[in-house]
Short mmCIF file of N, CA and C in Angstrom, two decimals:
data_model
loop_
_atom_site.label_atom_id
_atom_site.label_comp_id
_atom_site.label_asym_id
_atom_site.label_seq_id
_atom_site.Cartn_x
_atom_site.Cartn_y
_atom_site.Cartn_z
N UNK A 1 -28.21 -8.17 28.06
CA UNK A 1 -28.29 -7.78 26.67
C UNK A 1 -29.75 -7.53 26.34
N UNK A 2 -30.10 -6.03 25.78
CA UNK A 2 -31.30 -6.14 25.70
C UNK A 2 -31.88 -6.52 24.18
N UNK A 3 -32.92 -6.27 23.46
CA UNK A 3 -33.66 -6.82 22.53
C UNK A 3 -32.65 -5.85 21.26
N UNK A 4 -32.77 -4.20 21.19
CA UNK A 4 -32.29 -3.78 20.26
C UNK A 4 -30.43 -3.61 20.43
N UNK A 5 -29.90 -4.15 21.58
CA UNK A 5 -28.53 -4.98 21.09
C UNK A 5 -28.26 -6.07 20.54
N UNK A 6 -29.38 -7.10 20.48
CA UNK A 6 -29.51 -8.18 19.46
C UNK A 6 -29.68 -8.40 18.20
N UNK A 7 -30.46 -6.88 18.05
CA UNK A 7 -31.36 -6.52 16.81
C UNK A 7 -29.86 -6.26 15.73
N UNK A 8 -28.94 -5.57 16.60
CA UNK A 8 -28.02 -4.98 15.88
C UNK A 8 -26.26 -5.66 15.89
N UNK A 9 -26.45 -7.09 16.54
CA UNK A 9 -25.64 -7.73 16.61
C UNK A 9 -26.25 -9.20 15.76
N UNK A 10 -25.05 -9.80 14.83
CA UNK A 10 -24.94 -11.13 14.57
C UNK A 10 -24.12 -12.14 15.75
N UNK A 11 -25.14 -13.18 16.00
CA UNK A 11 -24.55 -14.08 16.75
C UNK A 11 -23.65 -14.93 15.97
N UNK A 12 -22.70 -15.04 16.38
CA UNK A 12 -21.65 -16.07 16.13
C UNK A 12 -20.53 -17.07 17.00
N UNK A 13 -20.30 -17.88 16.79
CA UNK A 13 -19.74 -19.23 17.26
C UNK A 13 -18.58 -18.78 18.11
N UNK A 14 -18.51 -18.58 19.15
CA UNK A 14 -17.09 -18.58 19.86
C UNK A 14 -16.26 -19.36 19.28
N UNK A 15 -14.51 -19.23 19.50
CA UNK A 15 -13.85 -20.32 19.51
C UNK A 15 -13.99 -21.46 20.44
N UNK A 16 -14.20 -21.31 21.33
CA UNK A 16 -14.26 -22.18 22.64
C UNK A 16 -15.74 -23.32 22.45
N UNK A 17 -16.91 -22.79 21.65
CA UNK A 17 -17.45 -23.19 21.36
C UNK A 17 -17.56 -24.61 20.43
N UNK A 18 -16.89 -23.74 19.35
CA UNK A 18 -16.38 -24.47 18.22
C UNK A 18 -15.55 -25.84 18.54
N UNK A 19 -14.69 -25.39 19.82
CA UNK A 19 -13.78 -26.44 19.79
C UNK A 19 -14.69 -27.84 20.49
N UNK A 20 -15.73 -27.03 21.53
CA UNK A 20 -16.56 -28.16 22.46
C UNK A 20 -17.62 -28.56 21.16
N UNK A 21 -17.89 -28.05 19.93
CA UNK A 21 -18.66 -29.29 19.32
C UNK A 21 -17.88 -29.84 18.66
N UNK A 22 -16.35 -29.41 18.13
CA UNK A 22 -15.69 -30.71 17.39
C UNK A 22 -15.34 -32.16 18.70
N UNK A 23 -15.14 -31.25 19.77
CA UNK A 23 -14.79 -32.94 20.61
C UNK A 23 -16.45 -34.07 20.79
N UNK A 24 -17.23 -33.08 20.90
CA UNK A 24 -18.17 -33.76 20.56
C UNK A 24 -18.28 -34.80 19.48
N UNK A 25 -17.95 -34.32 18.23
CA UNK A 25 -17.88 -34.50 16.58
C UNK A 25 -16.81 -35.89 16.72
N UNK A 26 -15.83 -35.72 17.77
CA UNK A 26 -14.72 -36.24 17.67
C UNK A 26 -15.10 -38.33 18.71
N UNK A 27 -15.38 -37.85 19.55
CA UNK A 27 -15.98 -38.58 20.54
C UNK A 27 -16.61 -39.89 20.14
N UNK A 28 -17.76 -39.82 18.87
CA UNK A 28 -17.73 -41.43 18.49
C UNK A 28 -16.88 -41.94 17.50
N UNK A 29 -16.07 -41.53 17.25
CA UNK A 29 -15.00 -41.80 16.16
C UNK A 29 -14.03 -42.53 17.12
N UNK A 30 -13.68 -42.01 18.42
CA UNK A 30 -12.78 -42.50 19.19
C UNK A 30 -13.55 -43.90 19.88
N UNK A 31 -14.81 -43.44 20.12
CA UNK A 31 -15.18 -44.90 20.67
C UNK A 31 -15.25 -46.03 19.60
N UNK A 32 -15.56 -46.26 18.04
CA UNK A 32 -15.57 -46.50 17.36
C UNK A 32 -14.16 -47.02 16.50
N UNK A 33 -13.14 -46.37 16.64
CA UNK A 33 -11.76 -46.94 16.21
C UNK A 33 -11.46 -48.13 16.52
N UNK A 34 -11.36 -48.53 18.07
CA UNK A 34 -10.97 -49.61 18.39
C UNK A 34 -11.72 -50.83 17.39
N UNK A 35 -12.78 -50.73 17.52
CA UNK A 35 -12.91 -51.82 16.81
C UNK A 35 -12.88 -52.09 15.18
N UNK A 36 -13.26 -50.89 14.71
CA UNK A 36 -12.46 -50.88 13.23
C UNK A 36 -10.69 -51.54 13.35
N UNK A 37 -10.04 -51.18 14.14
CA UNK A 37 -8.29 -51.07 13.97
C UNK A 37 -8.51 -52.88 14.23
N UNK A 38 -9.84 -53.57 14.95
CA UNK A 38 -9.69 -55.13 15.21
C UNK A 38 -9.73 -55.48 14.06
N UNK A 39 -10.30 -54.78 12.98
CA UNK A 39 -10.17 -55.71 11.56
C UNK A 39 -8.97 -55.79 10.85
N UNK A 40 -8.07 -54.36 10.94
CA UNK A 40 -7.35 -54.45 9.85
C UNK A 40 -6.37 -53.10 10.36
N UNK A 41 -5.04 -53.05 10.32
CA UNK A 41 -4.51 -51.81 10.75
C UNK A 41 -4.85 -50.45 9.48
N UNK A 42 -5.13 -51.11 8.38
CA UNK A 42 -5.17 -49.84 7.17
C UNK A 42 -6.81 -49.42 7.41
N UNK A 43 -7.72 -50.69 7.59
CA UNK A 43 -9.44 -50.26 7.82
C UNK A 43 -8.97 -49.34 8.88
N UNK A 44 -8.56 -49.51 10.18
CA UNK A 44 -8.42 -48.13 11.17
C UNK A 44 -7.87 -47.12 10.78
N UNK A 45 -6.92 -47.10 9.65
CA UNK A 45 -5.78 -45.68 9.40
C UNK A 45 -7.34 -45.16 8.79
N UNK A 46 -7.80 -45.54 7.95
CA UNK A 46 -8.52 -45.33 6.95
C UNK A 46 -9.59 -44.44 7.27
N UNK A 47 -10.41 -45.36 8.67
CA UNK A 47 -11.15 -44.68 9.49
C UNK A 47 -10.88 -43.66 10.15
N UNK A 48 -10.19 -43.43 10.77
CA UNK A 48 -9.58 -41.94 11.61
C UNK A 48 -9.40 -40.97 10.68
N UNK A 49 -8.60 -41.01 9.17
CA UNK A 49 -8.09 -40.15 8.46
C UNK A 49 -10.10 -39.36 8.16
N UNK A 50 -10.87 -40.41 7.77
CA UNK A 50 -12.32 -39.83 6.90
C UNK A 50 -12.92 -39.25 8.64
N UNK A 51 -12.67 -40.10 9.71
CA UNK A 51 -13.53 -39.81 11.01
C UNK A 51 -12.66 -38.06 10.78
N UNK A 52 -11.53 -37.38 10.79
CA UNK A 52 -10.98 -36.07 11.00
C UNK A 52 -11.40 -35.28 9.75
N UNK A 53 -11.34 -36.13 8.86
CA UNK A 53 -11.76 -34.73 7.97
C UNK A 53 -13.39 -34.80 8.21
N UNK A 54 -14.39 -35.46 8.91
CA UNK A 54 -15.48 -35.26 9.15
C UNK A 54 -15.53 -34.20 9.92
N UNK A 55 -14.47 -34.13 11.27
CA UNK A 55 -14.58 -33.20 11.99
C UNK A 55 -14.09 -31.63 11.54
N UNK A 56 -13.31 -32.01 10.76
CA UNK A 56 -12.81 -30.69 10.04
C UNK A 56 -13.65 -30.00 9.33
N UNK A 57 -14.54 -30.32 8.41
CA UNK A 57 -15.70 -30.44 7.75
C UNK A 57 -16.64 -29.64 8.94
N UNK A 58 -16.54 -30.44 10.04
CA UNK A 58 -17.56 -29.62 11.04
C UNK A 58 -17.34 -28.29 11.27
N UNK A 59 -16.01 -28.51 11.50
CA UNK A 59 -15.48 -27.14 12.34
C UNK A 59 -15.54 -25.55 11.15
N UNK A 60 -15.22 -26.50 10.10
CA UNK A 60 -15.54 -25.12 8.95
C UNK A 60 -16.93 -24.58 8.67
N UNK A 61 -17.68 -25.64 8.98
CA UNK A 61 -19.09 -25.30 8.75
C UNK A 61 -19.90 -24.71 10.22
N UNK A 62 -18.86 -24.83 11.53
CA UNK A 62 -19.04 -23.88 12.74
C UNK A 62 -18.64 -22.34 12.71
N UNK A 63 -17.52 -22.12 11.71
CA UNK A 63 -16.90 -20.87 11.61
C UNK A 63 -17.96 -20.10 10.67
N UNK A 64 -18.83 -20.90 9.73
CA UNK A 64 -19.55 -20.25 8.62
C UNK A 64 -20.82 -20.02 9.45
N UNK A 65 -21.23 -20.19 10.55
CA UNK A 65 -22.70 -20.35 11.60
C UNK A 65 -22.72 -18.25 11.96
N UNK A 66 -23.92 -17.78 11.23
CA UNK A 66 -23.95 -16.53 11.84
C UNK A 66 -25.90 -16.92 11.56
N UNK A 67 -26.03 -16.56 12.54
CA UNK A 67 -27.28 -16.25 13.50
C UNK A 67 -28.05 -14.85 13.64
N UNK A 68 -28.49 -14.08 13.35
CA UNK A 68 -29.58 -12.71 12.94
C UNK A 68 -30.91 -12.71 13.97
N UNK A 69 -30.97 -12.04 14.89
CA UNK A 69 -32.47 -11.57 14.69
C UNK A 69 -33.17 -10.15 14.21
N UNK A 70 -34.01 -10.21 13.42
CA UNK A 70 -34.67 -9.33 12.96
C UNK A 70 -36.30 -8.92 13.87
N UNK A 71 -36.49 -7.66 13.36
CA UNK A 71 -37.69 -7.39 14.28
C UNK A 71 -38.83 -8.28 13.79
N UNK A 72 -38.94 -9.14 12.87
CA UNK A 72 -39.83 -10.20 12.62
C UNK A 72 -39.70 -11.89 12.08
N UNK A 73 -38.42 -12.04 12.52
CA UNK A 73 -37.65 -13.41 12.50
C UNK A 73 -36.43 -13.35 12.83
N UNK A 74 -36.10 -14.55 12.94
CA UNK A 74 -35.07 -15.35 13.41
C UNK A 74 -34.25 -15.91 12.33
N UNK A 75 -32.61 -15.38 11.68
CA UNK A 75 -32.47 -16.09 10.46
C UNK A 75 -30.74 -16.80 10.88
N UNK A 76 -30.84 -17.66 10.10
CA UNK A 76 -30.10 -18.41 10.68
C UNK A 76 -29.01 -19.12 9.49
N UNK A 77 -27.61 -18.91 9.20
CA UNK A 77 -27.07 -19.43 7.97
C UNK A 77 -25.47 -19.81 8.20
N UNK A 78 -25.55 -20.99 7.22
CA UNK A 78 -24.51 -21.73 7.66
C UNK A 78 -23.92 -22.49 6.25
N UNK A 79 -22.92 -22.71 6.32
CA UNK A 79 -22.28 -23.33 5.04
C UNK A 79 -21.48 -22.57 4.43
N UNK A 80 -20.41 -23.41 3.85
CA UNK A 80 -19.13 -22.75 3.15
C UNK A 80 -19.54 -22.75 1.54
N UNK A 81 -19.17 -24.28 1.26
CA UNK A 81 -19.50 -24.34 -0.51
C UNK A 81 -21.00 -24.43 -0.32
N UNK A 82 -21.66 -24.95 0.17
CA UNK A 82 -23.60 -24.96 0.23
C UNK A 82 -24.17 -24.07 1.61
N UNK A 83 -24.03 -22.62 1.16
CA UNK A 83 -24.77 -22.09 2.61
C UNK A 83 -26.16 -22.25 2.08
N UNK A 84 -26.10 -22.74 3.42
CA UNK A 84 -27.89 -23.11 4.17
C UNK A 84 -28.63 -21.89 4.72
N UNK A 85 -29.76 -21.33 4.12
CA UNK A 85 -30.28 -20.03 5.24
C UNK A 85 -31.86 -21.03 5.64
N UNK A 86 -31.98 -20.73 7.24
CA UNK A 86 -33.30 -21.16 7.56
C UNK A 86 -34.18 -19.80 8.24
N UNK A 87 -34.95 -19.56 7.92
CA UNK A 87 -35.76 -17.93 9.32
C UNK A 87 -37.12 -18.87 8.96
N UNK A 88 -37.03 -18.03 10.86
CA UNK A 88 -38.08 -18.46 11.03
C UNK A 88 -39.14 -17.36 12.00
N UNK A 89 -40.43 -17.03 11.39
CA UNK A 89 -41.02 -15.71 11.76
C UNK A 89 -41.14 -15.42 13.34
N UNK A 90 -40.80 -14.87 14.10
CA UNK A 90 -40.99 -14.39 15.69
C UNK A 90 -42.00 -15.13 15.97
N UNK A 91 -43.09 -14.65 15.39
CA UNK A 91 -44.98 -15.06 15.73
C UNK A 91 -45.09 -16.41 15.70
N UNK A 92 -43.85 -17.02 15.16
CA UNK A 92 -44.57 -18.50 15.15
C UNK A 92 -43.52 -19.79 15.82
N UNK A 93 -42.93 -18.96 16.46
CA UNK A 93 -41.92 -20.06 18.03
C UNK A 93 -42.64 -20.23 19.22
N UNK A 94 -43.43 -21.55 19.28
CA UNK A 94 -44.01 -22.15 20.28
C UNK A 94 -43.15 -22.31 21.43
N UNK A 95 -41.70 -22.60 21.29
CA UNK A 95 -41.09 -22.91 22.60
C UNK A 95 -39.45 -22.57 22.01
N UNK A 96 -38.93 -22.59 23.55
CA UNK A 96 -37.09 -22.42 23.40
C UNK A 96 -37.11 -23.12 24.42
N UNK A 97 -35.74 -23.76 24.44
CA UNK A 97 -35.09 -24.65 25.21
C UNK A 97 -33.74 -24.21 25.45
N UNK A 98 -33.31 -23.83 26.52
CA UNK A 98 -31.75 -23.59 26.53
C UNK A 98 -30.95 -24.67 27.39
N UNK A 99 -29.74 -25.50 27.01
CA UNK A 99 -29.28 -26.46 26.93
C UNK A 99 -27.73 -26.19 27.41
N UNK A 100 -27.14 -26.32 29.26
CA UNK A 100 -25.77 -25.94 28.94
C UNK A 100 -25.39 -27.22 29.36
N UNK A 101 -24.78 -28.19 28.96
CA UNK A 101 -23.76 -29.46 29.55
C UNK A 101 -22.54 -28.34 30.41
N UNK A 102 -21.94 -29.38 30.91
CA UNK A 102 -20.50 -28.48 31.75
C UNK A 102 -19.45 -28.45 30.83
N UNK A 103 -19.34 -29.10 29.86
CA UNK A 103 -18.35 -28.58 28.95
C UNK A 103 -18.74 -27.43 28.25
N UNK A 104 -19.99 -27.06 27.76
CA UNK A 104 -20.35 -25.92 27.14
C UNK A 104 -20.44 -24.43 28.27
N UNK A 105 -20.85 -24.97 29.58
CA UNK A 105 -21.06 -24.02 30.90
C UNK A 105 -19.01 -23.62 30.67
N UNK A 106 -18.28 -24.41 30.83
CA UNK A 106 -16.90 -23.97 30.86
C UNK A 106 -16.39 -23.02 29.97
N UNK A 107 -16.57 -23.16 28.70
CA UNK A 107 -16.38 -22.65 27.04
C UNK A 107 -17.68 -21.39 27.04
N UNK A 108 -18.46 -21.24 28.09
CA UNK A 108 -19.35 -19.94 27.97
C UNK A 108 -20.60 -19.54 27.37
N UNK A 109 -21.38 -21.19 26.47
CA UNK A 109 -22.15 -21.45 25.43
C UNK A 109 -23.07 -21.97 26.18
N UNK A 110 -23.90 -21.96 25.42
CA UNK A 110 -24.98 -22.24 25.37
C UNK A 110 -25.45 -23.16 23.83
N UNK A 111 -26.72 -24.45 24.06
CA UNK A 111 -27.10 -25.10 23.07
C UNK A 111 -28.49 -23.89 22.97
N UNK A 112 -29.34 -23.69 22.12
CA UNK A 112 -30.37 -22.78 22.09
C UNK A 112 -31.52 -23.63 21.36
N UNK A 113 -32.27 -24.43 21.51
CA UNK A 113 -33.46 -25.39 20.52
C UNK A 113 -34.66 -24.40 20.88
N UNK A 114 -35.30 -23.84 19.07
CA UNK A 114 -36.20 -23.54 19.22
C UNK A 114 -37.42 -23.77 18.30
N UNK A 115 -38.40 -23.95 18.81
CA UNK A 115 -39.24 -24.86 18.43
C UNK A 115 -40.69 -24.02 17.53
N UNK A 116 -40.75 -24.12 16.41
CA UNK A 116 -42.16 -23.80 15.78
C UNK A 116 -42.83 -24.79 14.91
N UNK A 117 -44.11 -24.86 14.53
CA UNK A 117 -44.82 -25.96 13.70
C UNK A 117 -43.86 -26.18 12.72
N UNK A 118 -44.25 -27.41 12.79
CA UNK A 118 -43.25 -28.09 11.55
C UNK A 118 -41.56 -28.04 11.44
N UNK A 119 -40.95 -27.76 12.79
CA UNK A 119 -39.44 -27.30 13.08
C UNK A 119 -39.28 -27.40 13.66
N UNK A 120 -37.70 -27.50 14.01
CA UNK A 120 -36.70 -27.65 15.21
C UNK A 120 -35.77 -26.48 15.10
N UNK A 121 -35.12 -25.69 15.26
CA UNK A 121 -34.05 -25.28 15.20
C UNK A 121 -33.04 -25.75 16.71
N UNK A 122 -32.04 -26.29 15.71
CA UNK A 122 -31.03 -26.01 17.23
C UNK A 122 -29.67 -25.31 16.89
N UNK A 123 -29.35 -24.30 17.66
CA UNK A 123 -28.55 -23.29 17.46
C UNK A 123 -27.33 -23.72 18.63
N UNK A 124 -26.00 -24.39 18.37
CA UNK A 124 -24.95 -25.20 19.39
C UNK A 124 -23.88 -24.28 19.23
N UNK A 125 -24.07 -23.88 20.70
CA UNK A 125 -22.86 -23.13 21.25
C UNK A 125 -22.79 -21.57 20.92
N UNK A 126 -23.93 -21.21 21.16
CA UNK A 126 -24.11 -19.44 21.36
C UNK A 126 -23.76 -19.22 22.94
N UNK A 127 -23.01 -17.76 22.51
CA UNK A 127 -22.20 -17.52 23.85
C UNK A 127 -23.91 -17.21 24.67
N UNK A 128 -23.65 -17.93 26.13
CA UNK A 128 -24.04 -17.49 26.86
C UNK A 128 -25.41 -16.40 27.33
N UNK A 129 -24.73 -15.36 27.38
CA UNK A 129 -25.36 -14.12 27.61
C UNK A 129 -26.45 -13.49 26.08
N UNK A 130 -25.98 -14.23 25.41
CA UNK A 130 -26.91 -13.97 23.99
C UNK A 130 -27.40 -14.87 24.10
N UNK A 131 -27.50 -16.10 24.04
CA UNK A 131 -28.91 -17.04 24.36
C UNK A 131 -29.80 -16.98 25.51
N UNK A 132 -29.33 -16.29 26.58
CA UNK A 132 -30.58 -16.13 27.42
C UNK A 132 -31.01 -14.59 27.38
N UNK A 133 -30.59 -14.13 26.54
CA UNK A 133 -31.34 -12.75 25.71
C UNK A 133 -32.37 -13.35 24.79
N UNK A 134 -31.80 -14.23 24.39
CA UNK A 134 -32.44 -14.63 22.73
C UNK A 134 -33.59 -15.44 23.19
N UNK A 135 -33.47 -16.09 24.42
CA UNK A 135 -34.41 -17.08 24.56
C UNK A 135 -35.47 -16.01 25.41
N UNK A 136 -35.61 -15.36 26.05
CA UNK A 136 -36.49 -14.00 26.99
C UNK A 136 -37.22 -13.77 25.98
N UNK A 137 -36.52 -13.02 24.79
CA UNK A 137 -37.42 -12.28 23.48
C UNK A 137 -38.36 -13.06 22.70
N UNK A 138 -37.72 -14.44 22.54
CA UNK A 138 -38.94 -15.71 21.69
C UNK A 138 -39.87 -16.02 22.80
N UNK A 139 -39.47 -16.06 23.44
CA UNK A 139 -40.66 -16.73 24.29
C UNK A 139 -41.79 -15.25 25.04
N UNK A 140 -40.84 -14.16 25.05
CA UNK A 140 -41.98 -13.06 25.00
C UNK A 140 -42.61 -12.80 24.26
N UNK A 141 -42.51 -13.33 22.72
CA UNK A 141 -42.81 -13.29 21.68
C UNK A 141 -43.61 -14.15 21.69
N UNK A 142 -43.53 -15.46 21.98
CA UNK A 142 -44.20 -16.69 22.26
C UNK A 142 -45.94 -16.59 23.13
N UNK A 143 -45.61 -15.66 23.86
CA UNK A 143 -46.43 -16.03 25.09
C UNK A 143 -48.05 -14.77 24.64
#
């Protein structure tokens, strides 16, 4: 993928993606039940019902994740009832990090952390082939 197919594409969240950060999302809730359910069978109902709509919560706010690059930033927005926009200027990303666990290598994603003064961005579960586009251009940009 080169620079002006990026230019002219929004990145967005696979399904497959989506689903590997809700099990993520999902994962300390499950380690975490057991011992809630030792106090009380309703403290555990109680817990699982708020632990799923946390994840649900996630997963809507994964479907709302669209990602931009422009020929002089990086913009980045997310949220249903509170969208969030963050950009951040080309000229000023010190570093990228690309991040695949084997559940994300399976599902086709990529984690993308990129780094400028005073920031983090981390961008979870861009397909693949667009984050190691995305990460070539910042850091050519970078260098």
């Amino acid at each position: 993928m080169t620079e002006q197919e990026l230019l002219r594409t929004a990145l967005i969240l696979p399904p497959r993606a989506r689903a590997v950060l809700c099990v993520w999302a999902a994962i300390p809730g499950l380690l975490c039940a057991p011992f809630v359910f030792w106090q009380s069978l309703i403290a555990g109902l109680c817990f699982c019902g708020l632990w799923c709509l946390l994840v649900l919560a996630l997963r809507l706010r994964a479907c709302s994740f669209v990602a931009a690059l422009s020929p002089r930033s990086l913009t980045v927005q997310a949220g249903i009832a509170f969208p969030v926009m963050r950009q951040i200027p080309r000229r000023a990303v010190t570093g990228v990090q690309l991040l695949r666990t084997p559940l994300l290598w399976l599902a086709g994603a990529s984690v993308l952390i990129v780094r400028c003064p005073g920031g983090l961005l981390v961008l979870p579960g861009v397909p693949s082939v667009q984050a190691d586009a995305l990460a070539s251009i910042l850091t050519e940009d970078a260098v």
